[in-house]
Tab-separated table of C-alpha atoms in Angstrom:
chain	number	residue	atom	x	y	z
A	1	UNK	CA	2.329	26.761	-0.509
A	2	UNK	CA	-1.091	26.720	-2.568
A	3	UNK	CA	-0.429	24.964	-5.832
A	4	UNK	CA	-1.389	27.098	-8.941
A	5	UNK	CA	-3.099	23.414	-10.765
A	6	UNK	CA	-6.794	23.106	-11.645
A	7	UNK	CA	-8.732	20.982	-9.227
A	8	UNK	CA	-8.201	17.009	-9.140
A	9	UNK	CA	-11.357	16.598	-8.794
A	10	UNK	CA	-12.325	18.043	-11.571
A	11	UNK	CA	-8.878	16.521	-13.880
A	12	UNK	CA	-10.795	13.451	-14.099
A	13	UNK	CA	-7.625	10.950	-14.644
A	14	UNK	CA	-5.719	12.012	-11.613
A	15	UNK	CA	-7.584	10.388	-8.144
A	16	UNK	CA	-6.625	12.234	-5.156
A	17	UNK	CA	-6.929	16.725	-4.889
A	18	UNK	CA	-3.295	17.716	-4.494
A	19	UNK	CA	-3.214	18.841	-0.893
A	20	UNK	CA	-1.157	21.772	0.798
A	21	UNK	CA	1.686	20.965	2.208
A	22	UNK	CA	0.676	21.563	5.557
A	23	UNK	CA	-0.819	18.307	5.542
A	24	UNK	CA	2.057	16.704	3.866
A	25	UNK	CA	2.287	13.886	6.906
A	26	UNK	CA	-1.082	13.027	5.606
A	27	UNK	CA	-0.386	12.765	2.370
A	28	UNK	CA	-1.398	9.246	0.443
A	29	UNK	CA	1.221	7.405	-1.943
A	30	UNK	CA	-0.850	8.562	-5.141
A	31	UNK	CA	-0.094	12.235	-3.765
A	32	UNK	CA	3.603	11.669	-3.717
A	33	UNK	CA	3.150	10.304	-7.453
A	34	UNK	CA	1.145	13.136	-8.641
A	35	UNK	CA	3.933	15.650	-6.901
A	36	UNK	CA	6.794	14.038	-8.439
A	37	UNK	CA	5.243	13.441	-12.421
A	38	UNK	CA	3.740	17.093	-12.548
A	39	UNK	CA	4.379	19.157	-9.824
A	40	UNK	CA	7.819	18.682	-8.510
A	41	UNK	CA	10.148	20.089	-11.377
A	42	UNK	CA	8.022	23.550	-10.878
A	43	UNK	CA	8.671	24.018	-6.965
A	44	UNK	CA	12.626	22.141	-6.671
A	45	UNK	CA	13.592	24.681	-9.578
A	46	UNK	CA	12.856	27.997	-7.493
A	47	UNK	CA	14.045	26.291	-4.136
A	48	UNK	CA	17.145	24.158	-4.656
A	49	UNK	CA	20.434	25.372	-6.118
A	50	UNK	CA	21.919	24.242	-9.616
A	51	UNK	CA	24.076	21.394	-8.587
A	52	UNK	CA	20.997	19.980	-5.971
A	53	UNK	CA	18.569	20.687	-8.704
A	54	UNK	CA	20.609	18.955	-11.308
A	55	UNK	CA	20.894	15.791	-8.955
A	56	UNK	CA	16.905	15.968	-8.326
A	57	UNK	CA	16.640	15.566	-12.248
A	58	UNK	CA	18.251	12.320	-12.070
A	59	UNK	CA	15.809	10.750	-10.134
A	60	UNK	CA	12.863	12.813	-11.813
A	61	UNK	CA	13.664	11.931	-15.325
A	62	UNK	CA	15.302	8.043	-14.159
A	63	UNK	CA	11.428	7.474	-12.605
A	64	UNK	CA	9.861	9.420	-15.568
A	65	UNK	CA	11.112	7.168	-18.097
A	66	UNK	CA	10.636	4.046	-15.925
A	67	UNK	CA	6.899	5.043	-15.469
A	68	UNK	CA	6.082	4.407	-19.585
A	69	UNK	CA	6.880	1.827	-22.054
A	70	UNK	CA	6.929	4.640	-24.668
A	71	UNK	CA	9.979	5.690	-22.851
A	72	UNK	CA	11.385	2.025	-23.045
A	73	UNK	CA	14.438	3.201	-25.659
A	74	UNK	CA	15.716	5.610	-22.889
A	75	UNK	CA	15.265	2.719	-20.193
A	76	UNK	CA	19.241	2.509	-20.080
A	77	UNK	CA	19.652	6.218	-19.323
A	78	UNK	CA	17.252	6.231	-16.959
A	79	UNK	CA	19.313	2.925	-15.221
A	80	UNK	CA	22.237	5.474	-15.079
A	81	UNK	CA	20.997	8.511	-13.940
A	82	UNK	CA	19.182	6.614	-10.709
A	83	UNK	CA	22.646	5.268	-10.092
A	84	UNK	CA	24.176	8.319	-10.146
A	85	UNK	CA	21.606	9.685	-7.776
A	86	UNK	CA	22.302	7.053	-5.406
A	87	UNK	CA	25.956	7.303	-5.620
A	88	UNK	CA	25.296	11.596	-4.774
A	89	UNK	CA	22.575	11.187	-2.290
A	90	UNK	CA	24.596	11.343	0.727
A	91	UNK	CA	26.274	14.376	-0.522
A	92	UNK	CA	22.906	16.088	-0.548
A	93	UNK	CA	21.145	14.754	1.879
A	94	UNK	CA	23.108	13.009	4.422
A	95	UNK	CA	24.912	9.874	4.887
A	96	UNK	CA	22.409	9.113	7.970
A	97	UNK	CA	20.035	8.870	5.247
A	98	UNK	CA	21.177	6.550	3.111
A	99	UNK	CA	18.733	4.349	4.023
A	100	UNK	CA	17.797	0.026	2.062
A	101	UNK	CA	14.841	1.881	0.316
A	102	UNK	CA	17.665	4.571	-1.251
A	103	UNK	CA	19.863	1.248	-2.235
A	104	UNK	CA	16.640	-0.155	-3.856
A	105	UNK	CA	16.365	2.238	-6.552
A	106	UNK	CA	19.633	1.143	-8.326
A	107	UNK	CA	16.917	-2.527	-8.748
A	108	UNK	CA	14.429	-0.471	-10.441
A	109	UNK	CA	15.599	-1.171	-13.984
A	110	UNK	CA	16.166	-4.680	-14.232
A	111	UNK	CA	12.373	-4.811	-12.402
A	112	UNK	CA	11.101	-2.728	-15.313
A	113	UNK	CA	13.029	-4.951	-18.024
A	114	UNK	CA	11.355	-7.993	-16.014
A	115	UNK	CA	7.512	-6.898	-15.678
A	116	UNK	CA	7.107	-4.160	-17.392
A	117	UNK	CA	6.944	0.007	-16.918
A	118	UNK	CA	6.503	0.704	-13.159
A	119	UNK	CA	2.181	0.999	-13.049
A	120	UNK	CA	2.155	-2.455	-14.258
A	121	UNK	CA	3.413	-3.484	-10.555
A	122	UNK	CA	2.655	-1.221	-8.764
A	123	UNK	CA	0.455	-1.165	-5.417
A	124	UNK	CA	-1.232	2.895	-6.179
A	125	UNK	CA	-4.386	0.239	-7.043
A	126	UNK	CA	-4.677	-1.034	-3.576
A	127	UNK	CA	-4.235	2.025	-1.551
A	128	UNK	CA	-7.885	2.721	-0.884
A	129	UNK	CA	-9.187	-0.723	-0.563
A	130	UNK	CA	-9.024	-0.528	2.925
A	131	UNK	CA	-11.717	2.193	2.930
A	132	UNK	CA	-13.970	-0.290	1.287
A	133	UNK	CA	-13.033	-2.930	3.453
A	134	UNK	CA	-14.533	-1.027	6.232
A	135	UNK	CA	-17.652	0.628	4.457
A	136	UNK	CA	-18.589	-2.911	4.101
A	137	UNK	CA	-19.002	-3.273	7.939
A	138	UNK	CA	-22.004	-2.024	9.437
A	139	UNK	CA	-21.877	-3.169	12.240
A	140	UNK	CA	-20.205	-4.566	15.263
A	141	UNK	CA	-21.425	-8.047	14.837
A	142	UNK	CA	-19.953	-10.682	12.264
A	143	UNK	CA	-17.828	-7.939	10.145
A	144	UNK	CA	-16.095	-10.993	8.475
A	145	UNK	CA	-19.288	-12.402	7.104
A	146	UNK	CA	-20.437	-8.554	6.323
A	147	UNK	CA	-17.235	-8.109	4.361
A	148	UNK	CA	-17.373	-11.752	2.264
A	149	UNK	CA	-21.102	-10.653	1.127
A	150	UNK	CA	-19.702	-7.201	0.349
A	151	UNK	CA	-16.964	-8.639	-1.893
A	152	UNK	CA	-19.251	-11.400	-3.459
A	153	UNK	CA	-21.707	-8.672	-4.562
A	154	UNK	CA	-19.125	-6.374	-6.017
A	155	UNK	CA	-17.645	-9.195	-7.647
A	156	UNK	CA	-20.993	-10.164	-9.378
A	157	UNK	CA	-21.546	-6.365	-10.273
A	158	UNK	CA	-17.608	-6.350	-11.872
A	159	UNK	CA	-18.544	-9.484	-13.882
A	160	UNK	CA	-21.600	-8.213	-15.530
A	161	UNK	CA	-19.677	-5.247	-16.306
A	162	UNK	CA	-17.197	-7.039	-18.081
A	163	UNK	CA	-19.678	-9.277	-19.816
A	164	UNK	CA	-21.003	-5.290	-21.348
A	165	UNK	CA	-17.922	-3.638	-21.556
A	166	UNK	CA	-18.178	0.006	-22.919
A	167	UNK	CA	-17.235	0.991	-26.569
A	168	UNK	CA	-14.334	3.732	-27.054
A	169	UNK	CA	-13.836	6.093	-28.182
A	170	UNK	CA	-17.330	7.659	-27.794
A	171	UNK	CA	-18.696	11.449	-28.644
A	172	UNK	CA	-21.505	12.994	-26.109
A	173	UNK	CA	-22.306	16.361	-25.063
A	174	UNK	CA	-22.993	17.449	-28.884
A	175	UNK	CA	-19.421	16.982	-29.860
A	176	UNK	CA	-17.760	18.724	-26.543
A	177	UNK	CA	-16.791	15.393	-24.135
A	178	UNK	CA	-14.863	12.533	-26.349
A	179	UNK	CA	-14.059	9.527	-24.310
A	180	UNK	CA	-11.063	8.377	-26.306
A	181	UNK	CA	-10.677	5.525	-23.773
A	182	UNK	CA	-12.027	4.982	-20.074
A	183	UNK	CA	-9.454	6.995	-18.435
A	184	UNK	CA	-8.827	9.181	-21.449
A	185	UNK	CA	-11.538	12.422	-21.393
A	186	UNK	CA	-11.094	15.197	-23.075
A	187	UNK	CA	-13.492	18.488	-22.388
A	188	UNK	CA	-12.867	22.246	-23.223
A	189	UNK	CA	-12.860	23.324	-19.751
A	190	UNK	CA	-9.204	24.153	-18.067
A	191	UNK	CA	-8.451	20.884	-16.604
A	192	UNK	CA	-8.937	18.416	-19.447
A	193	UNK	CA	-8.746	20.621	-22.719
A	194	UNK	CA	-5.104	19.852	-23.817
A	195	UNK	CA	-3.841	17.243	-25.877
A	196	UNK	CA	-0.295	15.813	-27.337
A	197	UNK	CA	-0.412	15.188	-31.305
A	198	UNK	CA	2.270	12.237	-32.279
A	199	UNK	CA	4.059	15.669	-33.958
A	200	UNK	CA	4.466	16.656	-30.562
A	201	UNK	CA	2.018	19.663	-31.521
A	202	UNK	CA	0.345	21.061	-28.148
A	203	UNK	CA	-3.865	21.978	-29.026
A	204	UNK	CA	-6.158	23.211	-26.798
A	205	UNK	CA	-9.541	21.034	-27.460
A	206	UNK	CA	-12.555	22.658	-28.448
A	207	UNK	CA	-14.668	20.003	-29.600
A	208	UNK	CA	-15.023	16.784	-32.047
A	209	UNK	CA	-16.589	15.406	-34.603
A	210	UNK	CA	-17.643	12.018	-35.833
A	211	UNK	CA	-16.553	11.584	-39.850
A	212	UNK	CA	-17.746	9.052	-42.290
A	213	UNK	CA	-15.118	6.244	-41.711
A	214	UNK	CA	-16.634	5.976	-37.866
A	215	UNK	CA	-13.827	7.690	-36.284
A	216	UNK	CA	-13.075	11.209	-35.227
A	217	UNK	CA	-11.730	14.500	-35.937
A	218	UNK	CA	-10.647	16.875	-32.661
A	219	UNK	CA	-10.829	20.438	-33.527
A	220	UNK	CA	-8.322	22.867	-31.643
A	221	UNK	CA	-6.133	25.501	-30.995
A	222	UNK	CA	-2.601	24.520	-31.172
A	223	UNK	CA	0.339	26.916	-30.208
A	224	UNK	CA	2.886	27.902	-32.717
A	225	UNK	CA	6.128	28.121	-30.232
A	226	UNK	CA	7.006	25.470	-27.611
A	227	UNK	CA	10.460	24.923	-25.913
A	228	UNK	CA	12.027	22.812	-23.638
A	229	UNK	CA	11.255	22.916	-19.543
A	230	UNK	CA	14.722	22.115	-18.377
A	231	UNK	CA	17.816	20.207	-19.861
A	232	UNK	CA	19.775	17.560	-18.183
A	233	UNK	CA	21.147	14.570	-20.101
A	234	UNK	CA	18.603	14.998	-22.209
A	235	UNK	CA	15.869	18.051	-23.353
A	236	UNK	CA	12.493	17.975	-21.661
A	237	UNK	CA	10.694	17.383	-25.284
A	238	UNK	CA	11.947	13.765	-25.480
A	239	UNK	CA	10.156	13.188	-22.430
A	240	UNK	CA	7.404	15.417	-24.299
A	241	UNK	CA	7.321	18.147	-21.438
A	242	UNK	CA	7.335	21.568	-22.741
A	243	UNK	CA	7.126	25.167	-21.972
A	244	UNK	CA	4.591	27.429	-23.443
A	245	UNK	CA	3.407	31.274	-22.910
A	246	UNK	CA	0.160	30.993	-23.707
A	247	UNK	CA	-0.249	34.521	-25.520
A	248	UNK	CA	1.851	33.887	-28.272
A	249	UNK	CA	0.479	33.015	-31.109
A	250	UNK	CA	-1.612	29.641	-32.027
A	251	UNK	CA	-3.622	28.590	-34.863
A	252	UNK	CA	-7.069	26.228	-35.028
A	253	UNK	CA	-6.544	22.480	-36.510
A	254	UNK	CA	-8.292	19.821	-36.853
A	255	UNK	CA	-6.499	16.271	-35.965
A	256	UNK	CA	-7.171	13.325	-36.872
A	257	UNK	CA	-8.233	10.825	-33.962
A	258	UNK	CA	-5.141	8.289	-34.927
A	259	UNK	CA	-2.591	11.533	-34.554
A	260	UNK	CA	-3.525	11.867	-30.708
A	261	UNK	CA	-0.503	11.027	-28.470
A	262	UNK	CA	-1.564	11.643	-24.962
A	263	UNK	CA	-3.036	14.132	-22.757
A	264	UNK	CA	-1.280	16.729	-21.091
A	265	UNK	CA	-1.175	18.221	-17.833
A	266	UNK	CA	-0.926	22.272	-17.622
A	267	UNK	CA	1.000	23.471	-14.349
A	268	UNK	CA	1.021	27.547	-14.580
A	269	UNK	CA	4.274	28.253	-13.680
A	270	UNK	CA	4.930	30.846	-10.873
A	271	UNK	CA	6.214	34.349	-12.313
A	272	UNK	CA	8.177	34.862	-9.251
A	273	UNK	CA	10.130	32.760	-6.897
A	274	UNK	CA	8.939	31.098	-4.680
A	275	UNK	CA	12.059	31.327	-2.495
A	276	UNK	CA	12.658	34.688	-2.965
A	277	UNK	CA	9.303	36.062	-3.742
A	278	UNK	CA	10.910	39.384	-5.035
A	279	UNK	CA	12.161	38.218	-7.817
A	280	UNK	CA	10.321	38.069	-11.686
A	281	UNK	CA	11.544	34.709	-13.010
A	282	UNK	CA	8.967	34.199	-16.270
A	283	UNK	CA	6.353	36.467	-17.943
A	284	UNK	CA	2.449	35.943	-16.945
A	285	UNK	CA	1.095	32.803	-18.312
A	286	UNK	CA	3.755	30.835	-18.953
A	287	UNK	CA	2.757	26.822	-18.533
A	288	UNK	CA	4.436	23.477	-18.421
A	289	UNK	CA	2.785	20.828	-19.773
A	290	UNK	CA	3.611	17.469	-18.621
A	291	UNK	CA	2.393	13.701	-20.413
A	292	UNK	CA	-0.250	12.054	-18.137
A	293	UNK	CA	1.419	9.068	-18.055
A	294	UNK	CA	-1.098	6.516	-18.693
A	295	UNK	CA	-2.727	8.000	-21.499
A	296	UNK	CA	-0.119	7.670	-23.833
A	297	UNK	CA	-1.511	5.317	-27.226
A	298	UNK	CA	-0.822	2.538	-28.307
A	299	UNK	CA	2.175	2.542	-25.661
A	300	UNK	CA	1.091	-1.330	-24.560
């Protein structure tokens, strides 16, 4: 199954290419994440039944709202949907599978309540040290000592970084790359051109400008007509995923830098199923547009 997303590489917040499924034994942890916040609702819709689909929710919306503090007031729901998931999972999947990491999830809550939304605690950060662990080694001989100079260096290089830390938000490329943050770009190119307003408006970024009070004003496209993805306890929007066909109608804005929720994610949805490939299920460009998760403001 090729998935119908712009290229990771070039989404600059997301780390790791999605890869094809073919290679999901290979697949890192940060994959898995990536799958299940923007992918996962798209593919379990066309392959999975009502009732299954309806139970996947559960977990998908429990670990959604979990993954956010903005999400904190629907913390509780999401406490009660994962427990309903792990009260139906053997129905679904099998009692053989009803595995201590299954049982877990019901512990997720009062972990979040206790340190925090789940990327505050989570390990995603060390999955790749390894790899520099063992660029470090050159050689056969001494790789301890190799890797203790390796880490000392990198540690100097981190603190002069931090003694010159870089000033956000920052304009270049004559007005069309604004670096609202570190890990916040946005760009008029496919990947990194749509935005969340705090009116839940979706715009397509063209470019910004820098006005006389030293902040910003992002100049867009944003659609007239949105609608909810799926409904299941709740609607999509209050998680702020939507549905939009992208040739209805839109009008240019400009927004205010302060009026910036988030960035989105655009997954073009499939016009046909994909389990029964015969089958029109949505007109031609129709896209779901998921919250990347960490770029939410002022959501500390």
């Amino acid at each position: 199954m090729e998935w119908n997303m712009p290229s990771s590489r070039k989404r600059r917040q997301i780390n790791r290419p999605l890869r094809h499924l073919k290679e999901l034994p290979f697949w890192k942890g940060t994959e898995f994440r990536t799958f299940l916040h923007y992918i996962s609702i798209v593919v379990m819709h066309d392959v999975m039944n009502t009732e299954e689909f309806n139970h996947f929710l559960c977990y998908f919306i429990s670990i959604t709202t979990f993954s956010s503090k903005v999400h904190q007031s629907l913390w509780p729901l999401g406490e009660n949907l994962m427990r309903e998931f792990v009260r139906n999972f053997g129905h679904f999947y099998g009692k053989g599978n009803l595995t201590s990491n299954v049982h877990n999830l019901q512990h997720i809550y009062q972990e979040v309540l206790q340190f925090g939304s789940l990327d505050n605690f989570s390990s995603y950060c060390f999955e790749n040290h390894l790899q520099y662990i063992k660029q470090s080694v050159r050689c056969g001989s001494k790789c301890i000592e190799q890797v203790i100079t390796r880490s000392h260096e990198m540690s100097l290089i981190d603190s002069l970084v931090k003694a010159y830390p870089a000033k956000y938000p920052k304009l270049m490329q004559n007005g069309k790359q604004l670096f609202i943050s570190s890990d916040f770009v946005l760009l008029p190119n496919v990947a990194n051109q749509w935005f969340l307003t705090q009116q839940n408006g979706i715009v397509k970024f063209l470019g910004a400008k820098k006005c006389h009070t030293d902040s910003f004003i992002l100049s867009g496209m944003q659609f007239d007509n949105v609608s909810e993805l799926f409904q299941h306890r709740i609607s999509s929007t209050e998680l702020y995923i939507f549905e939009v066909n992208k040739t209805e109608s839109s009008h240019y804005v400009e927004i205010p830098l302060n009026l910036v929720k988030c960035k989105l994610v655009a997954i073009f949805l499939p016009t046909h199923s994909l389990y029964h490939p015969s089958m029109q299920t949505r007109p031609l460009e129709t896209v779901a547009f998921f919250p990347l998760l960490h770029t939410f403001q002022n959501n500390q």
